[in-house]
Amino acid sequence: MRCQKTRRKHHGGRDWRVTLPNQISIEQRPAIVDTRRRTDALNIPPTQPVNQECTSNLRSRELNSLQNMIKSILARFVIPSKLILNRLKSRLDLSLENPELLVAQCAALSRMIPILYLLLLADAWMLVFAFAGRAPAYLTTHIALLLSALCIVRFVMWLRMQRVQITAERARRELKRTAVLTIILSISFISWALALFPYGDAAGHASVFVFITIAMIGSMIFLWPLRAAAIGETICSVPIFMGYFVVNGHPSFIALTLNVSVVALALLVVVMAQNRQFVHLVTAQIKARDREARIHQLAHYDTLTGLANRNTFREKMAASLDDSDGHLALLFLDLDGFKIVNDTKGHHFGDLVLKQVAHRMRQVCNEPGIVIGRVGGDEFTILLPKRGVDEASAVALRLIDTLAETYRLDDDRWVRIGASVGIAVAPLQGKDVETLLTCADLALYTAKAAGKGVFKVFEPQMETCVQERIRIEAELRDALDAEDGLFVFYQDIVDVRTGEITTREALVRWHHPKRGWISPGEFISVAEESGLIDRLGLFVLSRACRHATEWRDGARVAVNVSAAQLGKGTLASDVLATLVDTGLSPRRLEIEVTETVLLNNEQDTLDDLRQLQAMGVRVALDDFGTGYSSLSHLRAFTFDKIKIDRSFVRHAVDRPDCAAIVRVVAALGERLGIATVAEGVETQAQLDRVRREGCHEIQGYLFSRPMPSEHDAPIVAALNASTRRRAA
């Protein structure tokens, strides 16, 4: 850094100029720094160079001062300006968050902007006539033609937009284009008019002033639906308008300019308020329309699945009967096992399953014209217009297969249910809605009675079968209320080596006053479907434990538990209460469950079984090998006993594959330390076979048939005698 002493005549004094190496100079005037005093104090002559250390400190202080001054300017002016610009940009942004508002704005502009273009065209050509012959032709006619052509193109475009249905995305594009073109046209028209101003006399000047005023205020009025365009037009036109006439204008023009500018700003406030009212009005209309749509949705569609509800399905079915000349197929579908999921897992997980069911049904029934409805908790109907029995049967098979797949509830829980389907076809089974629904419902009832997971086409004799099941349900309920006609029989389970009775299996029997003995296959399924299985199971458990306390040989008693009784958290407490009431030791009670209870692999079901084992109750896996066999069941829970299904034991003598299955299961039980029981042993050959294969216990007619307890034996004998007399 070097110091130079200079003298300026107009100041009459000395100035010191400090020149930095990077060509930046900072003037230090005598009012701020008295260099001479500083050099005198340091005892350095004025013309003598300042030492290097002093020069460096001075430069550092000056740079810091300059940096702080720049930061102060940025903090006071630049940063607030950025905030203002960002806020203005957010106000002018056109997002798709409210697409219906964008469409409404575009529709309103399509009615207003054509009028604005007509106004601008008329005003512009009046200005051309005012300056004709005074200003050059390129400045009057040529530019006016160019601006007019652009206005006409946009005029036609907006007229066409009035007759078409536009999307939200297109409306957004048009609104953005309009906001940009508004600024461009505003600057173009005002600049053109101001370019004509020097060529005019007093009347010409007045024409320019009036033209700009009309164009500026008219644009604001007609652009009120689009806030971005109104604000942009004001920001661009008012400063140019004021700047030109204030700097170059006559005092009278200055006063008029200020007056018009104030009016324009006031009009902008009015336009903004009108725009807010427009937005509020459109938003209110949208909300009202959404409420109406919601009410319509609630009235006509199921809120959980989105499928048609009962009334809507009936209406569409009636319309389809008329449109298809009465030819259609109706499927009535009911979910198998859903009630267990809903009762054990809760309604939340039940709703998740229903949503997945609806999704899968839509995937299967995705052809045009097909209608799916939810008419009950787990009941659905499918309308297949212009379809016959073959097409309906194919759809039913696909639905059964699809709905039988696993349903995931969360990361570590899943369930499996099934579906049964009843089919009715018009006009074969009926020509009206009620008749077809009744026939399909009867066919569904028959399908569920046939073992579930199947479909049935309506046949006339089905009505008799359904009425019979309804009668069985009512009479079984009466029998449970009175505990009359229900008995518990027992079948021995024998040790294959010693021949001793180790366990007796409790089997429920029902004697009807008029019909005699009713097969368990008839009333057990009715009890499960009607919800009577809990009462029936508790009845058998109580009777079996009470009878077991009277057995002198100390054998265990085995009681079957339905899948519907598990997973509710009540089985362990019911068993404990029964053991306390009857006085039976937990070690003498054995609970038998089938593999179906483990299909869902639900924690609640396994918890029930573990609670029973913790009490000392034994748990056996019944009918192992029928349909759902999986080694994962043996891994999920440690059973005390495995019972091999009678279908394998019956054919073990003459079918090597059945014998191999018996051998493998027996060996598996031996390895796992689980006792194995061969069910259905009826001949000596079967006994010899299962003994060679390694089974520990056997059960079947070869040793004993189900027999009543000692207390019930006389009553059963009397009932059998009465039945024989009536038959004779």
Coordinates of N, CA and C in Angstrom, one line a residue, residues 452-568:
K452 N -68.3 -76.7 2.4 CA -67.7 -75.4 2.1 C -66.6 -75.5 1.1
G453 N -66.2 -74.3 0.6 CA -65.2 -74.3 -0.4 C -65.7 -74.8 -1.8
V454 N -67.0 -74.9 -2.0 CA -67.5 -75.4 -3.2 C -68.6 -74.4 -3.7
F455 N -69.1 -74.7 -4.9 CA -70.3 -73.9 -5.4 C -71.4 -74.9 -5.8
K456 N -72.6 -74.4 -5.7 CA -73.7 -75.2 -6.1 C -74.7 -74.3 -6.9
V457 N -75.2 -74.9 -8.0 CA -76.2 -74.3 -8.8 C -77.6 -74.7 -8.3
F458 N -78.5 -73.7 -8.2 CA -79.8 -74.0 -7.6 C -80.5 -75.1 -8.3
E459 N -81.1 -75.9 -7.4 CA -82.1 -77.0 -7.8 C -83.3 -76.9 -7.0
P460 N -84.5 -77.3 -7.5 CA -85.7 -77.1 -6.7 C -85.7 -77.8 -5.4
Q461 N -85.1 -79.0 -5.2 CA -85.1 -79.7 -4.0 C -84.3 -79.1 -2.9
M462 N -83.5 -78.1 -3.3 CA -82.6 -77.4 -2.2 C -83.5 -76.7 -1.2
E463 N -84.6 -76.2 -1.5 CA -85.4 -75.5 -0.6 C -85.8 -76.4 0.6
T464 N -86.1 -77.7 0.3 CA -86.5 -78.6 1.3 C -85.3 -78.8 2.3
C465 N -84.1 -79.0 1.7 CA -82.9 -79.2 2.5 C -82.6 -78.0 3.4
V466 N -82.8 -76.8 2.9 CA -82.5 -75.6 3.7 C -83.5 -75.5 4.9
Q467 N -84.8 -75.8 4.6 CA -85.8 -75.7 5.6 C -85.5 -76.7 6.7
E468 N -84.9 -77.9 6.3 CA -84.6 -78.9 7.3 C -83.4 -78.4 8.2
R469 N -82.4 -77.7 7.6 CA -81.3 -77.2 8.5 C -81.8 -76.1 9.4
I470 N -82.7 -75.3 8.9 CA -83.3 -74.3 9.8 C -84.0 -74.9 11.0
R471 N -84.8 -76.0 10.7 CA -85.5 -76.7 11.7 C -84.5 -77.3 12.7
I472 N -83.4 -77.9 12.2 CA -82.5 -78.5 13.1 C -81.9 -77.5 14.0
E473 N -81.5 -76.4 13.5 CA -81.0 -75.3 14.4 C -81.9 -74.9 15.5
A474 N -83.2 -74.7 15.2 CA -84.1 -74.3 16.2 C -84.3 -75.4 17.3
E475 N -84.4 -76.7 16.8 CA -84.6 -77.8 17.8 C -83.3 -78.1 18.6
L476 N -82.1 -77.9 18.0 CA -80.9 -78.0 18.8 C -80.8 -77.0 19.9
R477 N -81.2 -75.8 19.5 CA -81.2 -74.7 20.5 C -82.1 -75.1 21.7
D478 N -83.3 -75.6 21.4 CA -84.2 -76.0 22.4 C -83.6 -77.1 23.3
A479 N -82.9 -78.1 22.6 CA -82.3 -79.2 23.4 C -81.3 -78.7 24.3
L480 N -80.5 -77.7 23.9 CA -79.4 -77.2 24.8 C -80.0 -76.4 25.9
D481 N -81.1 -75.7 25.6 CA -81.8 -74.9 26.7 C -82.3 -75.9 27.8
A482 N -82.9 -77.0 27.4 CA -83.5 -77.9 28.3 C -82.5 -79.0 28.7
E483 N -81.4 -79.1 28.1 CA -80.4 -80.2 28.3 C -81.1 -81.6 28.2
D484 N -82.0 -81.7 27.2 CA -82.8 -82.9 27.0 C -82.5 -83.5 25.6
G485 N -82.2 -84.8 25.6 CA -81.9 -85.5 24.4 C -80.5 -85.5 24.0
L486 N -79.6 -84.8 24.7 CA -78.2 -84.7 24.4 C -77.5 -85.7 25.3
F487 N -76.6 -86.5 24.7 CA -75.8 -87.5 25.5 C -74.4 -87.4 25.1
V488 N -73.5 -87.9 26.0 CA -72.1 -88.1 25.7 C -71.8 -89.5 25.7
F489 N -71.3 -90.0 24.5 CA -70.9 -91.4 24.4 C -69.3 -91.4 24.5
Y490 N -68.8 -92.6 24.8 CA -67.3 -92.7 24.9 C -66.8 -93.9 24.2
Q491 N -65.7 -93.7 23.5 CA -65.0 -94.8 22.7 C -63.6 -95.0 23.3
D492 N -63.2 -96.2 23.5 CA -62.0 -96.5 24.2 C -60.8 -96.3 23.2
I493 N -59.7 -95.9 23.8 CA -58.4 -95.8 23.1 C -57.5 -96.7 23.9
V494 N -56.9 -97.7 23.3 CA -56.2 -98.8 23.9 C -54.7 -98.8 23.6
D495 N -53.9 -99.1 24.7 CA -52.5 -99.3 24.5 C -52.2 -100.5 23.6
V496 N -51.5 -100.4 22.5 CA -51.3 -101.5 21.6 C -50.5 -102.6 22.2
R497 N -49.7 -102.4 23.2 CA -48.8 -103.4 23.7 C -49.5 -104.2 24.9
T498 N -50.2 -103.4 25.8 CA -50.7 -104.0 27.0 C -52.2 -104.3 26.8
G499 N -52.9 -103.6 25.9 CA -54.3 -103.8 25.8 C -55.1 -103.0 26.8
E500 N -54.5 -102.2 27.6 CA -55.2 -101.4 28.6 C -55.8 -100.2 28.0
I501 N -56.9 -99.8 28.6 CA -57.6 -98.5 28.1 C -56.9 -97.3 28.8
T502 N -56.3 -96.5 27.9 CA -55.6 -95.3 28.4 C -56.5 -94.1 28.4
T503 N -57.4 -94.0 27.4 CA -58.2 -92.8 27.2 C -59.6 -93.2 26.6
R504 N -60.6 -92.4 27.0 CA -61.9 -92.6 26.3 C -62.2 -91.2 25.7
E505 N -62.6 -91.3 24.4 CA -62.9 -90.1 23.6 C -64.4 -89.8 23.8
A506 N -64.8 -88.6 24.2 CA -66.1 -88.2 24.4 C -66.7 -87.7 23.1
L507 N -67.9 -88.3 22.7 CA -68.6 -88.1 21.5 C -70.0 -87.7 21.8
V508 N -70.5 -86.5 21.3 CA -71.8 -86.1 21.6 C -72.8 -86.8 20.6
R509 N -74.0 -87.1 21.2 CA -75.1 -87.7 20.5 C -76.4 -87.0 20.8
W510 N -77.3 -87.0 19.8 CA -78.5 -86.3 20.0 C -79.7 -87.2 19.5
H511 N -80.6 -87.3 20.5 CA -81.8 -88.1 20.2 C -83.0 -87.2 20.1
H512 N -83.6 -87.1 18.9 CA -84.7 -86.3 18.6 C -86.0 -87.0 19.0
P513 N -87.0 -86.3 19.7 CA -88.2 -87.0 20.1 C -89.0 -87.7 19.0
K514 N -88.9 -87.1 17.8 CA -89.7 -87.6 16.7 C -88.8 -88.3 15.6
R515 N -87.6 -87.8 15.4 CA -86.8 -88.3 14.3 C -85.8 -89.3 14.8
G516 N -85.7 -89.5 16.1 CA -84.8 -90.5 16.6 C -83.3 -89.9 16.7
W517 N -82.3 -90.8 16.5 CA -81.0 -90.4 16.6 C -80.6 -89.6 15.4
I518 N -80.0 -88.4 15.6 CA -79.6 -87.5 14.5 C -78.1 -87.6 14.3
S519 N -77.6 -87.8 13.1 CA -76.2 -88.0 12.9 C -75.4 -86.7 13.3
P520 N -74.2 -86.9 14.0 CA -73.4 -85.7 14.4 C -73.0 -84.9 13.2
G521 N -72.9 -85.6 12.0 CA -72.5 -84.8 10.8 C -73.6 -83.8 10.4
E522 N -74.8 -84.0 10.8 CA -75.9 -83.1 10.5 C -75.9 -81.9 11.5
F523 N -75.9 -82.2 12.8 CA -76.1 -81.0 13.7 C -74.8 -80.3 14.1
I524 N -73.7 -81.0 14.0 CA -72.4 -80.3 14.4 C -72.1 -79.1 13.5
S525 N -72.3 -79.3 12.2 CA -72.1 -78.2 11.2 C -73.1 -77.1 11.4
V526 N -74.3 -77.5 11.8 CA -75.4 -76.5 12.0 C -75.0 -75.7 13.3
A527 N -74.5 -76.3 14.3 CA -74.0 -75.7 15.5 C -72.9 -74.7 15.2
E528 N -72.0 -75.1 14.4 CA -70.8 -74.2 14.1 C -71.3 -72.9 13.3
E529 N -72.2 -73.1 12.4 CA -72.7 -72.0 11.5 C -73.6 -71.1 12.3
S530 N -74.3 -71.6 13.3 CA -75.3 -70.8 14.0 C -74.7 -70.2 15.3
G531 N -73.5 -70.6 15.7 CA -72.9 -70.1 16.9 C -73.3 -70.8 18.1
L532 N -73.9 -72.0 18.0 CA -74.3 -72.8 19.1 C -73.1 -73.7 19.6
I533 N -72.0 -73.7 18.8 CA -71.0 -74.7 19.1 C -70.3 -74.4 20.5
D534 N -70.3 -73.2 20.9 CA -69.7 -72.9 22.2 C -70.5 -73.5 23.3
R535 N -71.8 -73.4 23.3 CA -72.7 -74.0 24.3 C -72.6 -75.5 24.2
L536 N -72.6 -76.0 23.0 CA -72.6 -77.5 22.8 C -71.2 -78.0 23.3
G537 N -70.1 -77.3 23.0 CA -68.8 -77.8 23.5 C -68.7 -77.7 25.0
L538 N -69.2 -76.7 25.6 CA -69.2 -76.6 27.1 C -70.0 -77.7 27.7
F539 N -71.2 -78.0 27.1 CA -72.0 -79.1 27.6 C -71.2 -80.5 27.6
V540 N -70.6 -80.8 26.5 CA -69.8 -82.0 26.4 C -68.7 -82.0 27.4
L541 N -67.9 -80.9 27.5 CA -66.8 -80.8 28.4 C -67.3 -81.1 29.9
S542 N -68.4 -80.5 30.3 CA -68.8 -80.6 31.7 C -69.3 -82.1 31.9
R543 N -70.1 -82.6 31.0 CA -70.5 -84.0 31.2 C -69.4 -85.0 31.2
A544 N -68.4 -84.8 30.3 CA -67.3 -85.8 30.2 C -66.4 -85.7 31.4
C545 N -66.1 -84.5 31.9 CA -65.3 -84.5 33.1 C -66.1 -85.1 34.3
R546 N -67.3 -84.8 34.4 CA -68.1 -85.4 35.5 C -68.2 -86.9 35.5
H547 N -68.4 -87.4 34.3 CA -68.4 -88.9 34.1 C -67.0 -89.5 34.4
A548 N -66.0 -88.8 34.0 CA -64.6 -89.4 34.2 C -64.3 -89.6 35.6
T549 N -64.8 -88.7 36.5 CA -64.5 -88.9 37.9 C -65.1 -90.1 38.5
E550 N -66.0 -90.8 37.7 CA -66.7 -92.0 38.2 C -66.0 -93.3 37.7
W551 N -65.0 -93.1 36.8 CA -64.3 -94.3 36.2 C -63.3 -94.8 37.2
R552 N -63.4 -96.1 37.4 CA -62.5 -96.7 38.4 C -61.2 -97.0 37.9
D553 N -61.0 -97.1 36.5 CA -59.7 -97.4 36.0 C -58.8 -96.2 35.9
G554 N -59.3 -95.0 36.1 CA -58.5 -93.8 36.1 C -58.0 -93.4 34.7
A555 N -58.7 -93.8 33.6 CA -58.4 -93.5 32.3 C -58.7 -92.0 32.0
R556 N -57.9 -91.4 31.1 CA -58.1 -90.0 30.7 C -59.4 -89.9 29.8
V557 N -59.9 -88.7 29.8 CA -61.1 -88.4 28.9 C -60.6 -87.4 27.9
A558 N -60.9 -87.7 26.6 CA -60.6 -86.8 25.5 C -61.8 -86.1 25.0
V559 N -61.7 -84.8 24.9 CA -62.9 -83.9 24.5 C -62.4 -83.1 23.2
N560 N -63.3 -83.2 22.2 CA -63.0 -82.5 21.0 C -63.4 -81.0 21.1
V561 N -62.5 -80.1 20.6 CA -62.8 -78.7 20.6 C -62.8 -78.2 19.2
S562 N -63.8 -77.4 18.9 CA -64.0 -76.9 17.5 C -63.1 -75.7 17.3
A563 N -62.7 -75.4 16.1 CA -61.9 -74.2 15.8 C -62.6 -72.9 16.2
A564 N -63.9 -72.9 16.2 CA -64.7 -71.7 16.6 C -64.6 -71.4 18.1
Q565 N -64.1 -72.4 18.9 CA -64.0 -72.2 20.3 C -62.6 -71.7 20.7
L566 N -61.7 -71.7 19.8 CA -60.3 -71.3 20.1 C -60.0 -69.9 19.7
G567 N -59.0 -69.3 20.3 CA -58.6 -67.9 19.9 C -59.4 -66.8 20.5
K568 N -60.4 -67.1 21.4 CA -61.2 -66.1 22.0 C -60.7 -65.7 23.4

